[in-house]
Tab-separated table of C-alpha atoms in Angstrom:
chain	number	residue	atom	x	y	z
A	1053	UNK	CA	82.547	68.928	91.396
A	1054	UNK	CA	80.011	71.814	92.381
A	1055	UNK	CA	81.265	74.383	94.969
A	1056	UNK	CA	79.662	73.519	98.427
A	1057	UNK	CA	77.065	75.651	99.237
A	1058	UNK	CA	76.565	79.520	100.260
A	1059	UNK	CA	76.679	80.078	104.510
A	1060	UNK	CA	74.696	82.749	105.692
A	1061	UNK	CA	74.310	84.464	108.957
A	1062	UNK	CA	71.374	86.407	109.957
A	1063	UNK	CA	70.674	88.628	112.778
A	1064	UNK	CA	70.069	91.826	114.260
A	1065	UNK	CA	72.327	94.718	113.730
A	1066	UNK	CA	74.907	94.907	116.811
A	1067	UNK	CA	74.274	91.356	117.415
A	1068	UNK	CA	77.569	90.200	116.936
A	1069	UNK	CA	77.397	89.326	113.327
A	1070	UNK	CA	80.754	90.850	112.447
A	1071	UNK	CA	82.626	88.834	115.236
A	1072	UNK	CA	81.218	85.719	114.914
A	1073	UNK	CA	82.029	86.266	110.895
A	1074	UNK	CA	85.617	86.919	112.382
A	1075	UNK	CA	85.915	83.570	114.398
A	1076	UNK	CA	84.335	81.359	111.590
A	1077	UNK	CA	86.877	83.109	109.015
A	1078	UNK	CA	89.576	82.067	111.146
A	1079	UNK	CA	88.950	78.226	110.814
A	1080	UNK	CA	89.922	78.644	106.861
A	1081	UNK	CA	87.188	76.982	105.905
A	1082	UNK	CA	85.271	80.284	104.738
A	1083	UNK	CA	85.923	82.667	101.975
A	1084	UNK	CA	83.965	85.823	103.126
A	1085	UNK	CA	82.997	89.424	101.836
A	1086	UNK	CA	84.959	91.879	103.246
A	1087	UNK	CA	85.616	95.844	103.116
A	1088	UNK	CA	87.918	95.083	100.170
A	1089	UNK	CA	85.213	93.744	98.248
A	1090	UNK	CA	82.675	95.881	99.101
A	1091	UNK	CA	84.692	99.595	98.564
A	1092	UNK	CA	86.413	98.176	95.340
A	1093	UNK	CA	83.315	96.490	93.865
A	1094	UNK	CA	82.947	98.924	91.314
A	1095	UNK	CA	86.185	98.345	90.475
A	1096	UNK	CA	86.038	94.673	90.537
A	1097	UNK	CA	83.483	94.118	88.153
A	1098	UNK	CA	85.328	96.778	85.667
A	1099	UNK	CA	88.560	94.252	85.984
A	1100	UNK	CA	86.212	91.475	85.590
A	1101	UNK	CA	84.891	92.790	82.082
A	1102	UNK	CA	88.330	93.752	81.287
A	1103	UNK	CA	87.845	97.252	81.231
A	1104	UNK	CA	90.720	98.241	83.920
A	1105	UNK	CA	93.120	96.903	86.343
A	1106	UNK	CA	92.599	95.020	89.455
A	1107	UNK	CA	92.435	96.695	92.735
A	1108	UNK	CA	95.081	95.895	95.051
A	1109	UNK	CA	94.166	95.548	98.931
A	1110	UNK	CA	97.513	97.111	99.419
A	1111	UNK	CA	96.267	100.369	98.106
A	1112	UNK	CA	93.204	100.179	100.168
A	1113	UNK	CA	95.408	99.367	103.538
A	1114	UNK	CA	96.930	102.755	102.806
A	1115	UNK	CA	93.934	104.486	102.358
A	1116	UNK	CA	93.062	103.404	105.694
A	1117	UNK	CA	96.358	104.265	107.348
A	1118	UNK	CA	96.085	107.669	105.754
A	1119	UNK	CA	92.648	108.443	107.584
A	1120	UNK	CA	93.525	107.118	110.802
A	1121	UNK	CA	91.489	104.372	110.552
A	1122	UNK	CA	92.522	101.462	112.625
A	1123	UNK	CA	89.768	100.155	114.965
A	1124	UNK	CA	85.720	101.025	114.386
A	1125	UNK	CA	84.557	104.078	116.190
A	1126	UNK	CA	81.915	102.102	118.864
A	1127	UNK	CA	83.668	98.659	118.905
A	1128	UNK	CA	86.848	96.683	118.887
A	1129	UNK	CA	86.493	95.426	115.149
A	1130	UNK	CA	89.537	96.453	113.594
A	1131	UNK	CA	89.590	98.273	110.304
A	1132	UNK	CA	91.505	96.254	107.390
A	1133	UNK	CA	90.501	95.293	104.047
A	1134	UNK	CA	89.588	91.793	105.581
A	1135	UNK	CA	87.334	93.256	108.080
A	1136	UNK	CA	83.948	91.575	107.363
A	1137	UNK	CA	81.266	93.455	105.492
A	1138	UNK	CA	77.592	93.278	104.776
A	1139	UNK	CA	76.582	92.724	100.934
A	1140	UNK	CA	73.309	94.949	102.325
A	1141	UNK	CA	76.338	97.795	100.669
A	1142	UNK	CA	76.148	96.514	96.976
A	1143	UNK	CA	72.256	95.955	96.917
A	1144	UNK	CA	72.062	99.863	98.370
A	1145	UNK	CA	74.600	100.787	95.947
A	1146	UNK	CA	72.670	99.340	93.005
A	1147	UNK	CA	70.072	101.258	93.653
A	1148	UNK	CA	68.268	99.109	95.324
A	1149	UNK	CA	66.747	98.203	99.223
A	1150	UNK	CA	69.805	97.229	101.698
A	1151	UNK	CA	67.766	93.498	101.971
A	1152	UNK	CA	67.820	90.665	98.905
A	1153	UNK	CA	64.692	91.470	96.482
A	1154	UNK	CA	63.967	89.737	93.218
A	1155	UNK	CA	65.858	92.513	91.222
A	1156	UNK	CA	69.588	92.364	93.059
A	1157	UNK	CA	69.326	88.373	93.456
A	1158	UNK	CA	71.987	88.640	90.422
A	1159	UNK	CA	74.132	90.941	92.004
A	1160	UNK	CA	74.139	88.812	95.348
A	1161	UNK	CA	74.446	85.789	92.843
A	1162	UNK	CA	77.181	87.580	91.214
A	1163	UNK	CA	79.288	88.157	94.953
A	1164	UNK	CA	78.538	84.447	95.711
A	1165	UNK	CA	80.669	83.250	92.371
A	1166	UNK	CA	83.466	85.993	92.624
A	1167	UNK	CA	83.668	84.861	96.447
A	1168	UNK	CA	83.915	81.152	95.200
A	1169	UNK	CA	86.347	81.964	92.132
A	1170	UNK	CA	88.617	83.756	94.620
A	1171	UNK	CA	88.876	80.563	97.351
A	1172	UNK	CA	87.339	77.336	95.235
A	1173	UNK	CA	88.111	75.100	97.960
A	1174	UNK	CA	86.153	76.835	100.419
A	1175	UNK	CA	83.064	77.792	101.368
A	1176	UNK	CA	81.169	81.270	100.919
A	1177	UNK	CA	80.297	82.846	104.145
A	1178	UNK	CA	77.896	85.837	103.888
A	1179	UNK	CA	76.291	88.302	105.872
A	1180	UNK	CA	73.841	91.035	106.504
A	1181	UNK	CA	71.068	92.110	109.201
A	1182	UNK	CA	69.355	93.598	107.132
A	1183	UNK	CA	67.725	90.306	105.440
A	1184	UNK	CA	67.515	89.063	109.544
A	1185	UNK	CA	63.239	87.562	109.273
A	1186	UNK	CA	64.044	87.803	105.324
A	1187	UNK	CA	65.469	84.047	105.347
A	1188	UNK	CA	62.851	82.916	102.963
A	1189	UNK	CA	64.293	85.185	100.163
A	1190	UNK	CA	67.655	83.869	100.634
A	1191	UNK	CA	66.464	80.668	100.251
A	1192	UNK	CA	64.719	81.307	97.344
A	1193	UNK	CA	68.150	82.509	95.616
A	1194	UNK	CA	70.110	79.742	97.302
A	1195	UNK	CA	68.166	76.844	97.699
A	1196	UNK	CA	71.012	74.757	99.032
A	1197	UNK	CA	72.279	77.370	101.148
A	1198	UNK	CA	72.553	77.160	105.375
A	1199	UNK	CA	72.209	79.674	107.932
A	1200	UNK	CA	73.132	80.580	111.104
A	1201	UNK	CA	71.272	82.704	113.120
A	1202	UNK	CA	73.055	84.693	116.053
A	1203	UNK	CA	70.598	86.009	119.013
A	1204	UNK	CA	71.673	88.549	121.390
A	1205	UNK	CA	69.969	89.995	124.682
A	1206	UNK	CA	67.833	93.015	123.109
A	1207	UNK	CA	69.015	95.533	125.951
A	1208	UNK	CA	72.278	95.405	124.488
A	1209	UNK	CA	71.102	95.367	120.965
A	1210	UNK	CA	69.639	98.298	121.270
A	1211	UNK	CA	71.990	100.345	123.508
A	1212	UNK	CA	74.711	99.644	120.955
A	1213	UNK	CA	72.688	100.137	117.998
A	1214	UNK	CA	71.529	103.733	119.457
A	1215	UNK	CA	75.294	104.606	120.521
A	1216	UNK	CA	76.518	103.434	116.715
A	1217	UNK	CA	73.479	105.658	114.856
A	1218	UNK	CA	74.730	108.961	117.247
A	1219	UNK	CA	78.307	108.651	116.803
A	1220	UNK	CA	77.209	108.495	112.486
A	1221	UNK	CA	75.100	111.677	113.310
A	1222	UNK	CA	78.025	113.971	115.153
A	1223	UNK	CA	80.060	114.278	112.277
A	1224	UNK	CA	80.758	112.109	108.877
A	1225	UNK	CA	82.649	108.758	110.373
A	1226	UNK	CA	84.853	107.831	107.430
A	1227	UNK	CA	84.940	104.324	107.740
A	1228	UNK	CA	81.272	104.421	106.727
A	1229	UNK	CA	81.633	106.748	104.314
A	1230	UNK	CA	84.057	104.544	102.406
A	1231	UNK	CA	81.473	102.125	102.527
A	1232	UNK	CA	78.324	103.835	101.934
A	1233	UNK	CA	77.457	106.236	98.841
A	1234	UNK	CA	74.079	106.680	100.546
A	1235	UNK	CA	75.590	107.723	103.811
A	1236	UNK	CA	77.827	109.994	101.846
A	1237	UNK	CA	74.785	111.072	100.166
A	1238	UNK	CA	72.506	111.885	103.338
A	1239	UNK	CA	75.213	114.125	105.272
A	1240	UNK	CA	75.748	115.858	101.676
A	1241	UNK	CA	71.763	117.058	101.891
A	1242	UNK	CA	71.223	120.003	104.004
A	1243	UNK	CA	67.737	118.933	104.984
A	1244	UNK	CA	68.531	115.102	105.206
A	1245	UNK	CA	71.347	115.764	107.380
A	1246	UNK	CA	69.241	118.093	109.806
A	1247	UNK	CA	66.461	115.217	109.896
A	1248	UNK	CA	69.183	112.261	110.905
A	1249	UNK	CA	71.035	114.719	113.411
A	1250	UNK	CA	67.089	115.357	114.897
A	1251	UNK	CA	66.888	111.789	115.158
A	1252	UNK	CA	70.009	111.112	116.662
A	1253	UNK	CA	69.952	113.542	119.521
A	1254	UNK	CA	70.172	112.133	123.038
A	1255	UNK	CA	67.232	115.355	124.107
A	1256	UNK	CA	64.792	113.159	122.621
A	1257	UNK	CA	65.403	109.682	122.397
A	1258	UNK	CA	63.454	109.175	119.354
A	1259	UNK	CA	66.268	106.777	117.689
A	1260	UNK	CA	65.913	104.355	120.367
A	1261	UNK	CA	62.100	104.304	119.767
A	1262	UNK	CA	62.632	103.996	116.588
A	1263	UNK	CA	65.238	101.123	116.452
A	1264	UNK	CA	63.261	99.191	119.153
A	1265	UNK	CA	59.987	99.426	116.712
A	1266	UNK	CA	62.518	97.904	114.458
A	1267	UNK	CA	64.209	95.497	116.313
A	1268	UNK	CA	61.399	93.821	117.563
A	1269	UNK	CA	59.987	93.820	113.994
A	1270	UNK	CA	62.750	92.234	113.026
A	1271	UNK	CA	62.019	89.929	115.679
A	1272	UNK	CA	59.056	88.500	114.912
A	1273	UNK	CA	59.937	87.961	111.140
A	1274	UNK	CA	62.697	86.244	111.931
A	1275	UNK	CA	60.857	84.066	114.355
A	1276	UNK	CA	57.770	83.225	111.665
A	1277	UNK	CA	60.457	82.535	108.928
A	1278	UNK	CA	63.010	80.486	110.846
A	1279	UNK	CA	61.170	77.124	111.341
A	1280	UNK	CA	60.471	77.283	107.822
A	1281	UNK	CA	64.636	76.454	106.873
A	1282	UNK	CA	65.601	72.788	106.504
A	1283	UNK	CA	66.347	72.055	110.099
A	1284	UNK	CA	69.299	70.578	109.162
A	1285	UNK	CA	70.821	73.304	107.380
A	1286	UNK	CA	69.713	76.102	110.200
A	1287	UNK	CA	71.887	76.478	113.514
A	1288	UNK	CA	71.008	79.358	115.831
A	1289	UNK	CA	73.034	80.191	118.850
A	1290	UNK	CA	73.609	83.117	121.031
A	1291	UNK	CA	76.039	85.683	121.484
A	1292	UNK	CA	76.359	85.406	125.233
A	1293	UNK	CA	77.300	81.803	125.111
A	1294	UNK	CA	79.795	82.368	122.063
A	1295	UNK	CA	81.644	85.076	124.138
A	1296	UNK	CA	81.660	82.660	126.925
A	1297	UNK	CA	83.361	79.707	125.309
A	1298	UNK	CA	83.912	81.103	121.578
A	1299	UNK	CA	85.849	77.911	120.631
A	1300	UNK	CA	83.116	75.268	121.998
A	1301	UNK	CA	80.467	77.565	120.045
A	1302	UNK	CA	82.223	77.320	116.684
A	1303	UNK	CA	83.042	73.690	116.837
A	1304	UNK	CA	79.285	73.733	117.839
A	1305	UNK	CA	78.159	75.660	114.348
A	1306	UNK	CA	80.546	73.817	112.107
A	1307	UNK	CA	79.268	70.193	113.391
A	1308	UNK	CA	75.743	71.439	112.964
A	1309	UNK	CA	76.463	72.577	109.230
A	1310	UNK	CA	78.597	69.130	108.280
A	1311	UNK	CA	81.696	71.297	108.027
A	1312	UNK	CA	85.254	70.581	110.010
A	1313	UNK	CA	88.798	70.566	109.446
A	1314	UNK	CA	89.244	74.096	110.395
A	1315	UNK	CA	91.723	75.480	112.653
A	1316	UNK	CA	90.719	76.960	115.736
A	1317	UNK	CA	89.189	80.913	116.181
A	1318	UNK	CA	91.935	82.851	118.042
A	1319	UNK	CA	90.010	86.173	118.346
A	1320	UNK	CA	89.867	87.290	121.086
A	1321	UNK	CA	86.540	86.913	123.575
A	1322	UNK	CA	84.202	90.372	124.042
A	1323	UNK	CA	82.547	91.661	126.508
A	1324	UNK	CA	78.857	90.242	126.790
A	1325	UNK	CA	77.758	93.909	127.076
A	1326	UNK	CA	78.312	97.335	129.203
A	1327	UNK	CA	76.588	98.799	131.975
A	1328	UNK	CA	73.078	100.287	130.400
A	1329	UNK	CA	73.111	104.242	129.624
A	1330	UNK	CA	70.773	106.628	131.932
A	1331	UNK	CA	68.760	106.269	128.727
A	1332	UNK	CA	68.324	102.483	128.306
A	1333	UNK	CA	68.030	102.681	132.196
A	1334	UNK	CA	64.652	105.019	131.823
A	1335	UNK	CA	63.624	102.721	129.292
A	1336	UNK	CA	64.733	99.236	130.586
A	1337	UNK	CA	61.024	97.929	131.535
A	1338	UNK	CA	59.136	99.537	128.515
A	1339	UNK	CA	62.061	97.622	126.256
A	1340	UNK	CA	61.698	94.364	128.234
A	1341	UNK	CA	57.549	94.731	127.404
A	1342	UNK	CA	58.418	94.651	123.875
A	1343	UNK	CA	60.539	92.333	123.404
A	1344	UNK	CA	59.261	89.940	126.387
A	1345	UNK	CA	58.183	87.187	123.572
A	1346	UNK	CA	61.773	86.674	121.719
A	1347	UNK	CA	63.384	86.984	125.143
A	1348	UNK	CA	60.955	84.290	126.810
A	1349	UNK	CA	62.022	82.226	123.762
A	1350	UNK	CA	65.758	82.878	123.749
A	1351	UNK	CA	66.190	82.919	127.546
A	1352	UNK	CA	66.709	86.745	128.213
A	1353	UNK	CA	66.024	87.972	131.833
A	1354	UNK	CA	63.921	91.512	132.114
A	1355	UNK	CA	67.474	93.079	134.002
A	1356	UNK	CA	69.565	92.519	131.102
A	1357	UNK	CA	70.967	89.157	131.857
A	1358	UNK	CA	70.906	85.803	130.475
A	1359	UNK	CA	69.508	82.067	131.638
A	1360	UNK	CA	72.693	80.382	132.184
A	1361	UNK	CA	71.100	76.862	131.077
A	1362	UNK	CA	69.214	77.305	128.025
A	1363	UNK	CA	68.582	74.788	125.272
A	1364	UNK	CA	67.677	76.334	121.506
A	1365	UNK	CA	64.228	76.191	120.588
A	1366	UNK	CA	62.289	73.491	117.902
């Protein structure tokens, strides 16, 4: 019998990918790429040529303890080797872009069977913004695979986005740095470091010009590429409405992709956003302009808030 299928979830960074990757882990049904995987992957594939050992997650949970780590920096997502990752980490750290390209479709190929070796009974859940309006070149790799996309208002998109870049620009975070050889990398150049720590500072605001241009590229990629997707492997929902009935919105997902069984997410509901910064406030209309067509088509009001009855598009 073939292993079902690969799952993937695509959206924006600070969408709620991570939490939504929480509540569908929580069902059992999903065997998902976490930290573990991603900071011991070097390690992983060593054990898997049997060239070494094979890391222990109880090694990495003291690691963790030892640096304080217990909760990430700008959210509630708490810091374990079974926090949820992005596999965006292996293509960067195989020298390659952060979003699937013909040359790391092994390597994401690769993740896919170790996932399914490690949980054969379930199925592979995966994600990473950056391949958000790169769909198509998932599906390439996976033909069979589904998606979900998650869609979240883009003032509070990009107010958390611009908060998470600063607070990596103050001083190293270590969580990230754990993570990331590039980040590690870029705060270990003199002149790289001065350029992000530019870009980060609140005096300008040119990191929220930046991640807007970004965002609503994102955007429209993700809008050309989406009605391409089997239909009936492609659900799309949005982060408001999860946080408002998280348990409704899974059952919703699962019954979309042909998957049930599960038990029911007990994570705890988030806040649907925080009260915008004096910079987001200067910026509020200009951000609405640019993003008026994916909010007209995902229901999000000009002052930050959401149509309350609101039907997913064709």
């Amino acid at each position: 019998m073939s292993p079902p299928p690969p799952v993937f979830i695509v959206g924006a960074h600070r969408s709620g990918t991570t939490w939504l990757t929480q509540q569908l882990a929580e069902t059992g049904l999903f065997s998902v790429l976490t930290a573990f995987h991603v900071i011991e992957w070097e390690a992983l594939e060593r054990h898997a040529r049997g060239e070494g050992p094979r890391p222990d997650p109880a090694d990495l949970a003291q690691r963790l303890h030892a640096l304080g780590l217990s909760h990430r920096a700008t959210d509630q997502v708490a810091v374990t080797p079974t926090t949820p990752e992005e596999y965006g980490y292996l293509l960067l750290a195989a020298g390659e872009k952060s979003w699937l390209r013909p040359p790391t479709v092994p390597l994401l190929q690769r993740v896919v069977a170790r996932l399914q070796a490690e949980h054969p009974d379930r199925t592979v859940l995966l994600k990473n913004p950056w391949d958000y309006g790169n769909e198509e070149a998932l599906l390439a790799a996976f033909p069979d695979a589904r998606f979900i996309a998650i869609h979240r208002h883009p003032l509070a998109v990009v107010q958390s986005s611009v908060r998470m870049f600063r607070h990596l620009w103050v001083a190293p975070d270590p969580y990230t740095s754990l993570l990331s050889a590039r980040y590690r990398r870029l705060w270990a150049g003199r002149w790289s470091r001065a350029l992000f720590q530019w870009l980060a500072s609140p005096r300008n605001d040119v990191d929220l010009h930046i991640t807007l241009g970004g965002l609503v590229g994102s955007h429209r990629k993700h809008q050309r590429t989406w009605p391409r997707l089997p239909a009936d492997r492609a659900v799309a929902l949005r982060y408001e409405d999860l946080v408002g009935d998280p348990v409704a919105g899974i059952g919703r997902v699962l019954e979309r992709l042909g998957l049930d069984g599960g038990a029911a997410p007990e994570t705890a509901a988030r806040p649907s956003g925080a009260t915008l910064s004096p910079a987001l406030a200067r910026h509020r209309r200009f951000i609405a302009w640019r993003s008026r067509a994916y909010r007209a088509r995902w229901g999000y009001r000009e002052d930050g808030s959401t149509d309350p009855v609101w039907s997913p598009p064709a």
